Coordinates of C-alpha atoms and ligand atoms in Angstrom, one line a residue:
M159 CA 128.5 -58.8 -97.5
D160 CA 129.6 -59.8 -93.9
V161 CA 127.7 -62.9 -93.8
T162 CA 128.5 -63.8 -90.3
S163 CA 126.6 -62.7 -87.7
P164 CA 126.1 -59.9 -85.9
H165 CA 123.6 -61.0 -83.6
D166 CA 124.3 -64.5 -82.3
S167 CA 126.6 -65.9 -80.0
G168 CA 125.3 -69.3 -80.8
H169 CA 124.4 -70.2 -77.8
D170 CA 120.7 -70.5 -77.2
S171 CA 119.9 -70.1 -73.7
G172 CA 117.7 -72.4 -73.0
H173 CA 114.4 -71.5 -74.9
D174 CA 113.9 -75.0 -75.2
S175 CA 111.2 -76.8 -75.0
G176 CA 110.0 -80.5 -74.5
H177 CA 110.4 -80.8 -78.1
D178 CA 114.3 -80.7 -78.3
S179 CA 116.1 -83.6 -79.0
G180 CA 119.1 -83.6 -77.2
H181 CA 121.2 -83.7 -80.0
D182 CA 121.9 -80.0 -81.8
S183 CA 124.7 -79.3 -84.3
G184 CA 127.7 -81.7 -84.1
H185 CA 129.6 -80.8 -87.2
D186 CA 131.9 -84.0 -87.1
S187 CA 133.0 -84.6 -90.3
G188 CA 132.5 -88.4 -89.7
H189 CA 130.0 -88.9 -92.7
D190 CA 131.0 -86.1 -95.2
S191 CA 130.7 -88.6 -98.6
G192 CA 129.6 -86.3 -101.2
R193 CA 131.1 -83.6 -100.1
D194 CA 133.4 -82.1 -103.1
D195 CA 134.3 -78.9 -100.4
A196 CA 133.8 -77.9 -97.0
G197 CA 130.4 -76.7 -96.5
T198 CA 128.8 -78.3 -99.8
L199 CA 127.3 -80.9 -101.5
S200 CA 127.4 -81.4 -104.9
V201 CA 123.9 -80.8 -107.1
A202 CA 124.1 -84.7 -108.4
E203 CA 124.2 -86.0 -104.2
V204 CA 122.3 -83.5 -103.4
R205 CA 119.6 -84.8 -105.6
S206 CA 120.1 -88.8 -104.5
R207 CA 119.9 -87.9 -101.2
L208 CA 116.5 -85.9 -101.9
A209 CA 115.0 -89.4 -103.6
A210 CA 115.5 -91.1 -100.7
E211 CA 114.1 -88.9 -97.9
M212 CA 111.0 -88.1 -100.3
P213 CA 108.7 -91.0 -99.9
R214 CA 109.3 -90.0 -96.0
L215 CA 109.2 -85.9 -97.0
R216 CA 105.6 -86.9 -98.9
A217 CA 104.0 -88.8 -95.5
D218 CA 105.1 -85.3 -93.6
L219 CA 103.4 -83.0 -96.3
E220 CA 100.1 -85.2 -95.9
A221 CA 100.3 -85.6 -92.2
L222 CA 100.5 -81.4 -92.3
V223 CA 97.9 -81.3 -94.8
A224 CA 95.6 -83.5 -92.6
I225 CA 95.1 -80.9 -89.6
E226 CA 92.7 -78.3 -90.7
S227 CA 94.6 -75.4 -89.3
V228 CA 92.1 -72.6 -91.0
S229 CA 93.7 -69.6 -88.7
A230 CA 90.3 -67.5 -90.0
D231 CA 88.0 -70.4 -88.3
P232 CA 87.8 -69.7 -84.0
A233 CA 86.5 -73.3 -84.4
R234 CA 89.2 -74.8 -85.1
A235 CA 91.5 -73.2 -83.3
G236 CA 92.5 -76.7 -81.8
E237 CA 93.5 -77.9 -85.4
V238 CA 96.2 -74.6 -85.6
E239 CA 97.4 -75.5 -81.9
R240 CA 97.9 -79.1 -83.4
S241 CA 99.6 -77.8 -86.3
A242 CA 102.1 -75.4 -84.7
E243 CA 103.2 -79.0 -82.3
A244 CA 103.2 -81.6 -85.2
T245 CA 105.8 -78.8 -87.1
A246 CA 107.9 -78.7 -84.3
A247 CA 108.0 -82.3 -83.7
L248 CA 109.0 -82.7 -87.5
L249 CA 112.1 -80.2 -86.9
A250 CA 113.2 -81.3 -83.0
A251 CA 113.6 -84.8 -84.8
E252 CA 115.9 -83.3 -86.9
G253 CA 117.5 -81.8 -83.9
V254 CA 116.1 -78.2 -83.7
R255 CA 115.5 -77.2 -80.3
T256 CA 112.3 -75.6 -81.0
E257 CA 109.5 -73.8 -79.0
I258 CA 106.2 -73.1 -79.6
V259 CA 105.4 -68.7 -78.7
R260 CA 102.8 -66.8 -78.6
A261 CA 102.8 -62.9 -78.3
H262 CA 99.8 -62.8 -75.5
E263 CA 97.7 -65.7 -74.2
G264 CA 95.3 -66.6 -76.5
A265 CA 97.2 -65.4 -79.8
P266 CA 97.9 -67.7 -82.4
P267 CA 100.8 -70.3 -82.2
A268 CA 104.4 -69.6 -83.9
V269 CA 107.0 -72.2 -83.9
L270 CA 110.4 -70.9 -83.3
G271 CA 113.9 -73.1 -83.8
L272 CA 117.5 -73.3 -83.5
K273 CA 120.4 -75.6 -85.2
Q274 CA 123.4 -74.8 -84.5
G275 CA 125.8 -74.7 -87.3
P276 CA 130.0 -74.6 -87.9
V277 CA 131.1 -71.7 -85.5
G278 CA 131.5 -68.7 -87.6
A279 CA 129.4 -69.7 -90.3
P280 CA 126.7 -67.8 -91.2
T281 CA 122.5 -67.8 -90.1
V282 CA 120.0 -68.4 -92.3
L283 CA 116.4 -67.7 -91.0
L284 CA 113.5 -70.2 -92.5
Y285 CA 110.3 -68.6 -92.7
A286 CA 107.0 -70.5 -93.6
H287 CA 103.7 -70.3 -92.1
H288 CA 101.4 -73.7 -91.0
D289 CA 98.2 -72.3 -91.0
V290 CA 95.8 -72.9 -93.9
Q291 CA 92.9 -70.4 -95.7
P292 CA 89.4 -71.9 -94.8
E293 CA 88.3 -74.6 -97.9
N294 CA 85.3 -73.0 -98.4
D295 CA 82.4 -75.4 -100.4
H296 CA 83.8 -78.9 -100.8
A297 CA 81.8 -79.5 -103.8
E298 CA 83.5 -77.2 -105.7
W299 CA 87.1 -79.6 -104.7
D300 CA 87.3 -82.9 -106.7
S301 CA 89.4 -84.2 -103.4
P302 CA 88.1 -84.4 -99.8
P303 CA 90.6 -80.8 -99.2
Y304 CA 92.0 -82.4 -96.5
V305 CA 92.8 -85.5 -98.0
A306 CA 96.1 -85.0 -99.6
T307 CA 95.4 -87.0 -103.0
E308 CA 97.8 -86.9 -106.3
R309 CA 96.7 -86.3 -109.5
G310 CA 98.4 -86.4 -112.4
E311 CA 101.3 -83.9 -111.6
R312 CA 100.0 -82.7 -108.5
L313 CA 99.1 -83.6 -104.7
Y314 CA 95.6 -81.7 -104.1
G315 CA 94.9 -80.8 -100.3
R316 CA 94.2 -76.9 -98.8
G317 CA 97.9 -75.8 -97.9
A318 CA 99.6 -78.7 -99.6
A319 CA 101.0 -75.8 -101.8
D320 CA 100.6 -72.8 -99.3
D321 CA 102.6 -73.2 -97.1
K322 CA 102.9 -76.6 -95.7
A323 CA 105.3 -77.1 -98.4
G324 CA 107.3 -74.3 -97.5
I325 CA 107.8 -76.1 -94.4
I326 CA 108.7 -79.3 -95.9
A327 CA 110.9 -77.3 -98.2
H328 CA 112.6 -76.6 -95.3
L329 CA 112.9 -80.1 -93.4
A330 CA 114.0 -81.4 -96.8
A331 CA 117.0 -78.8 -96.4
L332 CA 117.7 -80.0 -92.6
R333 CA 117.6 -83.8 -93.7
I334 CA 119.9 -83.5 -96.7
W335 CA 122.4 -81.9 -94.8
G336 CA 121.9 -83.7 -91.8
D337 CA 124.1 -82.9 -88.2
D338 CA 127.2 -81.6 -91.3
L339 CA 124.8 -78.5 -92.1
P340 CA 127.2 -76.3 -93.4
V341 CA 124.9 -72.7 -92.0
T342 CA 123.3 -72.6 -88.2
V343 CA 119.4 -72.3 -89.5
K344 CA 116.9 -71.0 -87.4
F345 CA 113.0 -71.6 -87.8
F346 CA 110.2 -69.0 -87.6
I347 CA 107.3 -70.7 -89.1
E348 CA 104.1 -68.6 -87.8
G349 CA 100.1 -69.7 -87.2
E350 CA 98.5 -66.3 -88.4
E351 CA 99.5 -65.5 -92.0
E352 CA 96.3 -66.3 -93.6
V353 CA 94.8 -63.9 -91.4
G354 CA 97.0 -60.9 -91.3
S355 CA 100.1 -61.5 -89.3
H356 CA 98.2 -59.1 -86.6
T357 CA 101.1 -60.6 -83.7
L358 CA 103.9 -60.4 -86.2
P359 CA 105.6 -57.2 -85.5
A360 CA 105.2 -58.2 -81.6
L361 CA 106.5 -61.5 -82.2
L362 CA 109.5 -59.9 -84.1
A363 CA 110.5 -57.9 -81.5
A364 CA 110.1 -60.1 -78.6
H365 CA 112.6 -63.0 -79.7
Q366 CA 114.5 -60.5 -82.2
D367 CA 117.4 -61.7 -80.6
R368 CA 116.8 -65.3 -81.4
L369 CA 115.2 -64.5 -85.1
A370 CA 118.3 -62.3 -86.5
A371 CA 119.9 -63.7 -89.2
D372 CA 122.2 -62.9 -91.7
V373 CA 119.4 -64.2 -94.5
I374 CA 115.9 -65.0 -94.3
V375 CA 114.5 -66.9 -96.5
I376 CA 110.9 -66.3 -96.9
A377 CA 109.0 -69.8 -98.8
D378 CA 105.4 -68.6 -99.6
S379 CA 105.5 -66.9 -103.1
A380 CA 105.9 -68.5 -106.4
N381 CA 107.9 -69.1 -109.2
F382 CA 107.6 -67.6 -112.3
D383 CA 105.8 -70.6 -114.3
V384 CA 106.6 -74.3 -113.9
G385 CA 110.1 -75.2 -115.2
V386 CA 111.0 -71.6 -114.4
P387 CA 112.4 -70.1 -110.9
A388 CA 111.8 -66.9 -109.4
L389 CA 113.0 -65.2 -106.7
T390 CA 110.3 -62.3 -105.6
T391 CA 111.9 -59.1 -105.5
S392 CA 108.9 -56.7 -105.5
L393 CA 105.0 -56.5 -104.0
R394 CA 102.5 -53.9 -104.4
G395 CA 100.9 -52.7 -101.2
M396 CA 97.4 -51.8 -101.4
V397 CA 95.4 -48.7 -99.9
R398 CA 91.7 -49.3 -100.0
A399 CA 89.0 -46.8 -99.3
D400 CA 85.3 -46.6 -99.4
V401 CA 83.7 -43.4 -101.2
E402 CA 81.0 -41.8 -100.3
V403 CA 78.6 -39.4 -102.6
R404 CA 75.9 -37.7 -101.6
T405 CA 73.4 -35.5 -103.9
L406 CA 69.9 -35.0 -101.8
T407 CA 69.1 -35.6 -98.0
H408 CA 66.6 -37.8 -99.1
A409 CA 65.1 -39.5 -101.9
V410 CA 62.8 -37.9 -104.2
H411 CA 60.3 -38.9 -107.8
S412 CA 62.5 -39.3 -110.4
G413 CA 59.9 -38.3 -112.7
M414 CA 59.4 -34.7 -110.6
W415 CA 62.7 -34.0 -109.8
G416 CA 64.9 -35.8 -112.7
G417 CA 66.9 -33.7 -115.2
L418 CA 67.4 -31.1 -112.7
V419 CA 69.2 -33.0 -109.8
P420 CA 71.2 -35.3 -110.0
D421 CA 71.3 -39.4 -108.4
A422 CA 73.9 -40.3 -106.3
L423 CA 75.0 -43.3 -108.7
M424 CA 75.4 -41.4 -112.0
T425 CA 77.5 -39.2 -109.9
L426 CA 79.7 -42.0 -108.9
S427 CA 79.3 -43.1 -111.7
R428 CA 81.2 -40.3 -113.2
L429 CA 83.6 -40.0 -110.8
I430 CA 84.4 -43.8 -110.9
A431 CA 84.9 -43.3 -114.3
T432 CA 87.3 -40.2 -113.9
L433 CA 89.9 -42.8 -112.1
H434 CA 91.4 -44.2 -115.5
D435 CA 92.1 -43.0 -119.6
D436 CA 90.3 -44.5 -122.1
A437 CA 93.0 -47.0 -122.6
G438 CA 91.8 -47.9 -119.0
N439 CA 95.7 -45.9 -117.4
L440 CA 95.4 -44.7 -114.3
A441 CA 94.6 -41.0 -114.2
I442 CA 95.3 -40.2 -110.8
A443 CA 98.3 -37.7 -110.2
G444 CA 100.9 -37.8 -108.3
L445 CA 101.1 -42.1 -107.9
Y446 CA 104.3 -43.6 -108.1
A447 CA 105.2 -46.2 -111.0
G448 CA 108.5 -47.8 -111.4
P449 CA 110.3 -50.4 -113.8
A450 CA 110.1 -53.9 -114.4
A451 CA 112.5 -56.8 -115.3
D452 CA 112.3 -57.5 -118.7
V453 CA 110.1 -60.5 -118.6
D454 CA 107.6 -61.4 -121.7
Y455 CA 104.5 -62.6 -120.1
P456 CA 103.1 -64.1 -123.0
E457 CA 99.1 -62.8 -123.9
A458 CA 97.9 -66.6 -123.9
R459 CA 99.0 -67.0 -120.7
L460 CA 97.7 -63.6 -118.9
R461 CA 94.4 -64.5 -120.8
A462 CA 94.2 -68.5 -119.9
E463 CA 95.4 -67.5 -115.7
S464 CA 93.2 -64.6 -115.6
G465 CA 90.1 -66.3 -116.9
A466 CA 89.5 -63.0 -119.1
V467 CA 86.5 -63.6 -121.4
E468 CA 86.6 -63.9 -125.0
G469 CA 87.9 -61.3 -127.5
L470 CA 88.1 -59.0 -123.8
Q471 CA 91.1 -56.3 -124.1
L472 CA 94.0 -55.8 -121.7
I473 CA 94.3 -52.4 -120.4
G474 CA 96.8 -49.8 -119.9
D475 CA 100.0 -49.5 -121.7
G476 CA 103.2 -51.1 -121.1
T477 CA 104.9 -54.3 -120.7
A478 CA 102.3 -56.7 -119.4
V479 CA 104.7 -57.4 -116.1
E480 CA 104.5 -53.2 -115.6
R481 CA 101.1 -53.1 -115.4
L482 CA 100.9 -56.5 -113.0
W483 CA 104.0 -55.7 -110.9
T484 CA 105.7 -52.1 -111.0
R485 CA 102.4 -50.0 -111.7
P486 CA 99.5 -48.8 -109.6
A487 CA 96.3 -50.2 -110.6
L488 CA 92.5 -49.5 -109.1
S489 CA 89.2 -51.6 -108.7
I490 CA 86.2 -51.2 -107.7
T491 CA 85.5 -54.4 -105.2
G492 CA 81.9 -52.9 -104.1
L493 CA 79.3 -50.5 -104.6
D494 CA 76.2 -49.5 -102.4
A495 CA 73.5 -49.0 -104.2
P496 CA 69.5 -49.7 -104.8
Q497 CA 69.2 -53.1 -106.2
V498 CA 67.5 -53.5 -109.6
E499 CA 65.1 -56.0 -108.0
G500 CA 62.6 -53.4 -106.3
A501 CA 64.0 -50.4 -107.8
S502 CA 61.6 -47.7 -107.5
N503 CA 61.4 -44.5 -109.4
T504 CA 63.4 -42.3 -107.2
L505 CA 66.1 -40.7 -107.0
V506 CA 69.5 -42.4 -105.5
P507 CA 70.2 -40.1 -102.7
A508 CA 73.4 -41.5 -101.6
A509 CA 76.0 -44.1 -103.2
R510 CA 79.0 -45.6 -101.9
A511 CA 82.1 -47.8 -103.8
R512 CA 84.9 -49.7 -102.4
L513 CA 88.1 -48.4 -103.8
S514 CA 91.1 -51.2 -104.1
L515 CA 93.9 -49.1 -105.3
R516 CA 97.3 -51.5 -105.7
I517 CA 100.2 -49.2 -105.4
A518 CA 103.6 -49.6 -107.1
P519 CA 106.9 -50.6 -105.1
G520 CA 108.3 -47.6 -104.1
D521 CA 105.3 -45.7 -103.7
T522 CA 104.2 -45.2 -99.7
T523 CA 101.1 -45.9 -98.2
D524 CA 100.4 -42.3 -97.2
N525 CA 101.6 -40.8 -100.4
A526 CA 99.1 -42.8 -102.3
A527 CA 95.8 -42.6 -99.9
D528 CA 96.8 -38.5 -100.0
A529 CA 96.6 -38.6 -104.2
L530 CA 93.4 -40.8 -103.7
R531 CA 91.7 -38.7 -101.4
R532 CA 92.9 -35.6 -104.0
H533 CA 91.8 -36.8 -106.6
V534 CA 88.1 -38.0 -105.7
E535 CA 87.4 -34.9 -103.6
S536 CA 88.7 -32.7 -107.1
H537 CA 87.2 -34.7 -109.5
T538 CA 83.5 -35.1 -107.7
P539 CA 81.2 -33.3 -110.6
W540 CA 78.6 -30.9 -110.0
G541 CA 79.2 -29.8 -106.6
A542 CA 78.0 -33.3 -104.9
S543 CA 79.6 -33.7 -101.7
V544 CA 81.8 -36.8 -101.1
T545 CA 83.2 -38.1 -98.2
F546 CA 86.4 -40.0 -98.4
T547 CA 86.8 -43.1 -95.3
L548 CA 90.3 -44.7 -95.3
V549 CA 89.4 -48.5 -95.0
D550 CA 92.9 -49.8 -94.7
T551 CA 96.6 -49.8 -95.7
G552 CA 99.7 -52.5 -96.5
E553 CA 103.3 -51.3 -97.9
A554 CA 104.5 -52.4 -100.8
T555 CA 108.2 -53.9 -101.1
R556 CA 110.7 -53.4 -103.4
I557 CA 114.2 -55.6 -102.5
D558 CA 117.4 -54.7 -103.9
A559 CA 118.1 -58.4 -104.7
Q560 CA 122.0 -57.7 -105.0
G561 CA 125.0 -59.2 -103.0
P562 CA 126.6 -62.2 -102.2
A563 CA 123.3 -63.6 -100.6
Y564 CA 121.5 -63.4 -103.6
D565 CA 123.8 -64.2 -105.8
A566 CA 123.9 -67.6 -103.6
A567 CA 120.4 -68.2 -104.3
R568 CA 120.9 -67.8 -107.9
A569 CA 123.4 -70.2 -108.2
A570 CA 121.6 -72.8 -106.3
F571 CA 118.2 -71.9 -108.3
T572 CA 119.8 -72.2 -111.4
A573 CA 121.4 -75.3 -110.6
A574 CA 118.2 -77.0 -109.8
W575 CA 116.4 -76.1 -112.5
D576 CA 119.0 -77.8 -114.7
G577 CA 120.2 -74.1 -116.5
T578 CA 117.4 -72.4 -116.4
A579 CA 118.2 -69.0 -114.2
P580 CA 115.0 -67.4 -112.0
I581 CA 113.9 -64.7 -112.7
D582 CA 112.8 -61.2 -111.0
M583 CA 109.7 -61.5 -109.9
G584 CA 107.4 -58.7 -108.9
V585 CA 104.0 -60.3 -107.8
G586 CA 100.7 -57.7 -107.6
G587 CA 99.4 -58.8 -104.4
S588 CA 100.8 -57.5 -101.5
I589 CA 102.1 -59.6 -98.6
P590 CA 102.5 -56.9 -96.1
F591 CA 104.5 -59.2 -93.2
I592 CA 107.5 -59.1 -96.0
A593 CA 108.2 -55.5 -94.7
E594 CA 107.6 -56.1 -91.6
F595 CA 110.7 -58.2 -91.7
L596 CA 112.7 -56.0 -93.5
D597 CA 111.4 -53.3 -91.1
A598 CA 113.0 -55.9 -87.9
F599 CA 116.4 -57.0 -89.8
P600 CA 117.2 -54.0 -92.0
S601 CA 120.9 -55.6 -91.9
A602 CA 119.6 -59.2 -93.3
A603 CA 119.0 -60.2 -96.9
V604 CA 115.4 -61.1 -97.5
L605 CA 114.9 -64.0 -100.6
V606 CA 111.4 -64.5 -101.1
T607 CA 110.9 -68.1 -102.7
G608 CA 108.2 -70.4 -102.8
V609 CA 106.6 -73.3 -104.1
E610 CA 103.6 -72.2 -105.7
D611 CA 103.4 -72.2 -109.5
P612 CA 100.7 -70.4 -111.7
D613 CA 98.3 -73.1 -111.3
T614 CA 98.6 -73.9 -107.9
R615 CA 95.4 -72.2 -106.9
A616 CA 96.6 -71.1 -103.5
H617 CA 93.3 -70.0 -102.0
G618 CA 91.1 -71.8 -104.0
A619 CA 89.5 -75.1 -104.3
N620 CA 91.7 -77.4 -106.0
E621 CA 95.0 -76.1 -104.2
G622 CA 97.7 -78.3 -105.5
L623 CA 101.2 -79.3 -105.3
H624 CA 104.1 -79.2 -108.0
L625 CA 105.9 -82.4 -106.9
A626 CA 108.2 -82.2 -109.5
E627 CA 108.6 -78.7 -109.1
F628 CA 108.4 -78.8 -105.6
E629 CA 111.5 -81.8 -105.6
R630 CA 113.3 -78.8 -107.1
V631 CA 112.5 -76.3 -104.7
C632 CA 113.8 -78.6 -101.6
V633 CA 116.9 -79.3 -104.2
A634 CA 117.4 -75.7 -104.5
E635 CA 117.2 -74.6 -100.7
A636 CA 119.8 -77.5 -99.6
L637 CA 122.4 -75.7 -102.7
L638 CA 121.1 -72.7 -100.6
L639 CA 122.8 -73.2 -97.0
G640 CA 125.7 -74.5 -98.7
N641 CA 126.6 -71.6 -101.1
L642 CA 125.8 -69.1 -98.1
A643 CA 127.9 -71.1 -96.2
A644 CA 130.5 -70.7 -99.3
E645 CA 130.5 -67.3 -99.3
Ligands
ZN948 ZN1 101.1 -68.7 -97.6

């Protein structure tokens, strides 16, 4: 891969804001102790610089956590503004020219940034998001959600991991390199990831030139386990649809008509039962399924992490990671039918279910929605009428993680984790915005990294960042920038 930027002239022309600290780039070789090669730092030097910076990074993270930037809560829109300003200020203090932008008046604020590296060096776009999920019931938290609190190995708080630690990991890499950045770095820190990134396509289009990069680092995913790094290389997509079955124009007496006329709920139940075979494999024709990396996900870990009740059988054939990452899955996430409490002796005329279909990387939402619709229409029993209504969709993502940028990342991760190489991880859930980046910048290498681990509890109560693992994330990111320069 040619890692010199075809898009960026290297001169950011007057996009700076009040946050511009005025001292950009300056790649003098004045303080190059610790460099063992142009554009590289030894692992030991990166670690020692990080150790020196850690108290300040920690304080900066705690200050971000204290801002209640809940993008889903209109009453806290001012907090989302404050988190954008605080993020911009942190970057500006490191010599990044920053600007807060939005797709339109009143849209959530995103932070753009640029810090120039050596002429001809690759350009790396660093992504994170500064908004957070609602904290929900404070009573479920063991410490106040917006007061970062250390307990055991973790720092707890809403956003302590997802994704304010992603911002701080980028900041750590900046501070470790100081004004000797080996690459040009750009920043895109959005403020609406937790509400669906609705204006992301508009922002990417409006600022295409300023965001264009050879490599895009999206720090919003997870590692495989504490001590086992990962590059996220696939994500499932999603198709949600509502299915309504009707057997009668109106409710009738169940004693008078039961045995002759089927009620809608039993009819819908039979339809739902056709979606899987007896082993729990999906039985919908026409859906794509692919192979997963050869990764062992021990059953005890799956059980503990999922909360499966004692004795529950895990469903489907194939390896656990295939079933979670690279095959489709369908769940019933809602049902409209009369409540048990107060149920009367009538045949239920209509019933509705929400089907949540996760589609495999390699499939498309158009294909999967058609397959699901055909299945529903051809498997509704007893001539009942059925309506199929698409609710929403999100495309799956499959990254071909081959080439120099991925080699650079794997080497950086392996060094940061003391010899443990990253695995190519799939994610069962969907992060549709990654597809937006792939579409907007088809020639860029997209690296999906992150600070989370299986017990981070992002979006839940007691969200917590594993502090030792976080230091490895920071080391890896700093090493990555050097490795990319050396390609
Ligand atoms: Zn996130």
